[in-house]
Amino acid sequence: MLFSRSSLFSWISPLFLVTLLAIAEIGLVVSKPPIKIGQGYQLISVEESSDGGIVGLLQVKKKNNVYGPDIPYLQLYVKHETGNRLRVHITDAEQPRWEVPYDVIPRDKPAALKKPIFKSRKNQNSVLPLASSQYETGTNELIFSYKTDPFSFAVKRKSDGQTLFDSTSDDSDPYSNLVFKDQYLEISTKLPKDASLYGLGESTKPHGIKLYPNAPLTLFTTDVSAIYLNTDLYGSHPMYMDLRNVKGEAFAHSVLLLNSNGMDILYRGDSLTYKVIGGVFDFYFFSGPSPLEVVDQYTSFIGRPAPMPYWALGFHQCRWGYHNLSVVEDVVENYKKAKIPLDVIWNDDDHMDGHKDFTLNPVNYPRPKLLAFLDKIHAEGMKYIVINDPGIGVNESYGTYQRAMANDVFIKYEGKPFLAQVWPGAVYFPDFLNPKTTEWWIDEIRRFHELVPIDGLWTDMNEVSNFCNGLCTIPKGKQCPSGTGPGWECCLDCKNITKTKWDDPPYKINASGIQALPGYKTIATSSLHYNGVREYDAHSIYGLTEAIATHKGLQALEGKRPFILSRSTFVSSGHYAAHWTGDNKGTWEDLKYSISTILDFGLFGVPMVGSDICGFYPAPTEELCNRWIELGAFYPFSRDHANFYSPRQELYQWDTVAESARNALGMRYKLLPYFYTLNYEAHISGAPIARPVFFSFPTHTEFYDLSTQFLLGSSVMVSPVLEANKTDVTVLFPPGSWYSLFDLTQVIVSKETHSVTLDAPLHVINVHVYQNAIIPMQQGGLISKQARMTPFSLIVAFPSGAAEAQAKGKLFLDDDELPEMKLGGSSSSYIEFYATVSNATVKVWSDVQEGKFALDNGWTIEKVSVLGLDAVHISSLGIEVEGETNSDASQVELSQTQHNFITKMDDETDELRTGMMVEVKGLKLPLGKQFTMSWKMGA
């Protein structure tokens, strides 16, 4: 039996687990709908809308009852919202339908038809007041065109004429024209066979980041462990990026279907079909054309990623099973003894009184001792985070429950709070669509913070997860739960709910990999939220709405920048929270899968993401844990987390793992300025912190399916060992010069893309810096607060042996407790670094914006390492600060080291193998002032 804190399938027999996993891996689907459903719709009128878009009326061509009756009339609305974003919205023309609430994801409402009399237009010929069958505006990059009978539409990019989306269905196509029923919507698009697609999650994709044809893609937030492949998991992100290489040029665009209902998506390689069980078609197209521009455009719409506090980029330690406070104290002390960096200590539900939210166990976590412990670690700069589940224990003596009942905040079934079971036993679920719920939740966070001064919240089980099925009551005459056996076994008295079309819809998505009914192990989908909203429609936005309320609650405490880690996510969750990839296994396969999931969430606008290091369960091998911390040290969110039933796996438990941790985390803590600047770039432009290699090398198709390496920012490449018993790793290097971050004298140089096998002993991970980059670093430390106050250094990477070259980098610093992350005033500084080599002269300089914050903190640059120079003699060193000659230049030390070329490529000439590293030490350059440093070179 596999033991998981929250796995949906933990209670199922091992044989069924094996069968289910096999189904998920090979993509079997037991039954699917007929391929062709109906004849589509006819566009019978179209005109300009009041807001500058177009609005049209569609009429069904021939009704049928497959999955229910067709909706007879639809409204089409199309609008260029920005120069690179196009919206296409299709809904019932006569009745309002569920949409993702406009106050949850803010956006404009579509313009409406001018009150058409539908019957009078029946069987009319097309009435087309527009001059042509396409819609475009002067500066918009996207063109919308349509056909009237049967209706279809296409979206093209104006600058290159590429068709990005085409819903036409020909007789030879294996999919229908537009289908729009109450509980079944279908639309498809043709695709070039060589298009590379990414996204459409959350799921664990065994083949890597690139989508494979015919792999199951089901979106419906579900408590299913991440170990299950090709299965709908905790989040729903109906967004994909399409990357194409046309005659050696790269073009990317993105498509979002903003719909929270459950859906299957069938990708055939040359087409993609959406099969959705409710809501509307609300498409957003983002023109790109580069991958970074796509994410910029996407996050400008859904909400920029939340700014993270500096300490959140440090290392985190958690475990389900820290039975009392003394264990937590020992963990913190042992990290210090082992000299392994640690910023944040976490509690799973061990700190709670009977697993109840916002409570403290008075025996195992006595408040006076806990407060003393927190005073101690807070003084050192460490932080403390606890878990919080949405299920509120049904307990008359429980204050949180009493106040919730008084405010009437729970999701209802037939007028009563819907009863479920999670860790406390019987629970009700808060309805975060109700404004009163947010007020109550904020107050509960405030009350708990007064009890325990936490530094963030971890919102788990918020898909939501329910250990029971159907309509339940609390059993009489027996304890539930009993306190013995697995806590996830349902002990309520329950009966199935299948009497409504919401509980048993006509079309069955491939939920949980077994076509489970949508209320399986969650809230009954006929339950009601505020204002009569059905759980059927709102299910997948639960985690998002909880994150919004939690963000408000944390920010209201002391006006500080919140930190939230959420398991369930939806479109725009990254605007409020970080994410981890859920219940993984301590296996080599799961180590590899973690990279793809992390890269996916960068596309989804959730850049602060990581995976449970060493695996959540069962016990990892010592070798695996070595390799996992080497990789996990470079996750954006870096946390070790283990299961209650697993042996202890803190990084100091093995001497070898401790050594690997000191090496890898030691480098992470030196790179914290770089990580934090990437955090800032993510916040202002959506740029992922961890990103696929093709983001920086989009014209190289070799990287389109690369999922065993990744970039941090644009210029640092991480290449981990992902297999057992390996002491080397084969790395695919893009053309150019790549310098080892752990030994700057080592360099890989090539004119073409090359695979190189590099040494990777047990304690080594290969991390390389690319040419033309400047990387800001500090000296590191055991806590980010300490590391942050050490002197800075710069790595300046030129192409090896180049006589003419340039490099650039940037650095953002701020008061990370402020809720906003922005430039301006005295609470932040932004520095751009530049370097050139030309005419045998090296020049390095800075351009400072808002330098006061850096000056107030006393930060200085003490060392500059310049890589790739082609001469050995240095003369005429000059240093100026704010235009004045630096009198301390006489104290500066210069050293030169020959680069070590790791291997010789077939295309490599001798001139590529001439390179020196020059280090300038002893500097005291104020980071908040502009400086210039230069010297002459000679043979």
mmCIF file of C-alpha atoms in Angstrom, residues 5 32 37 110-111 134 198 251 269 350 382 440 445 505 524 565 580 590 596 646 659 711 808 865 892:
data_model
loop_
_atom_site.group_PDB
_atom_site.id
_atom_site.type_symbol
_atom_site.label_atom_id
_atom_site.label_comp_id
_atom_site.label_asym_id
_atom_site.label_seq_id
_atom_site.Cartn_x
_atom_site.Cartn_y
_atom_site.Cartn_z
ATOM 1 C CA ARG A 5 -1.146 12.431 3.081
ATOM 2 C CA LYS A 32 -15.674 8.163 -26.287
ATOM 3 C CA ILE A 37 -22.030 15.496 -33.769
ATOM 4 C CA PRO A 110 -18.543 41.189 -23.998
ATOM 5 C CA ALA A 111 -20.859 43.532 -25.823
ATOM 6 C CA GLN A 134 -12.589 39.328 -41.674
ATOM 7 C CA TYR A 198 3.216 22.918 -24.568
ATOM 8 C CA PHE A 251 7.250 31.709 -34.123
ATOM 9 C CA GLY A 269 -0.826 15.957 -33.950
ATOM 10 C CA ASP A 350 1.101 17.987 13.354
ATOM 11 C CA MET A 382 14.308 32.260 9.716
ATOM 12 C CA TRP A 440 -14.634 35.546 7.948
ATOM 13 C CA ILE A 445 -6.138 34.308 9.749
ATOM 14 C CA PRO A 505 -23.675 14.510 -16.865
ATOM 15 C CA ALA A 524 -21.227 16.917 -4.972
ATOM 16 C CA LEU A 565 1.766 27.834 -1.306
ATOM 17 C CA TRP A 580 4.447 22.643 -5.564
ATOM 18 C CA ASP A 590 9.686 11.234 -10.545
ATOM 19 C CA SER A 596 8.609 19.105 -16.987
ATOM 20 C CA SER A 646 8.451 7.469 5.251
ATOM 21 C CA GLU A 659 27.825 17.243 1.285
ATOM 22 C CA LEU A 711 17.474 27.514 -17.913
ATOM 23 C CA LYS A 808 24.983 42.666 -19.901
ATOM 24 C CA SER A 865 35.516 37.913 -12.857
ATOM 25 C CA VAL A 892 43.023 46.149 -6.178
#
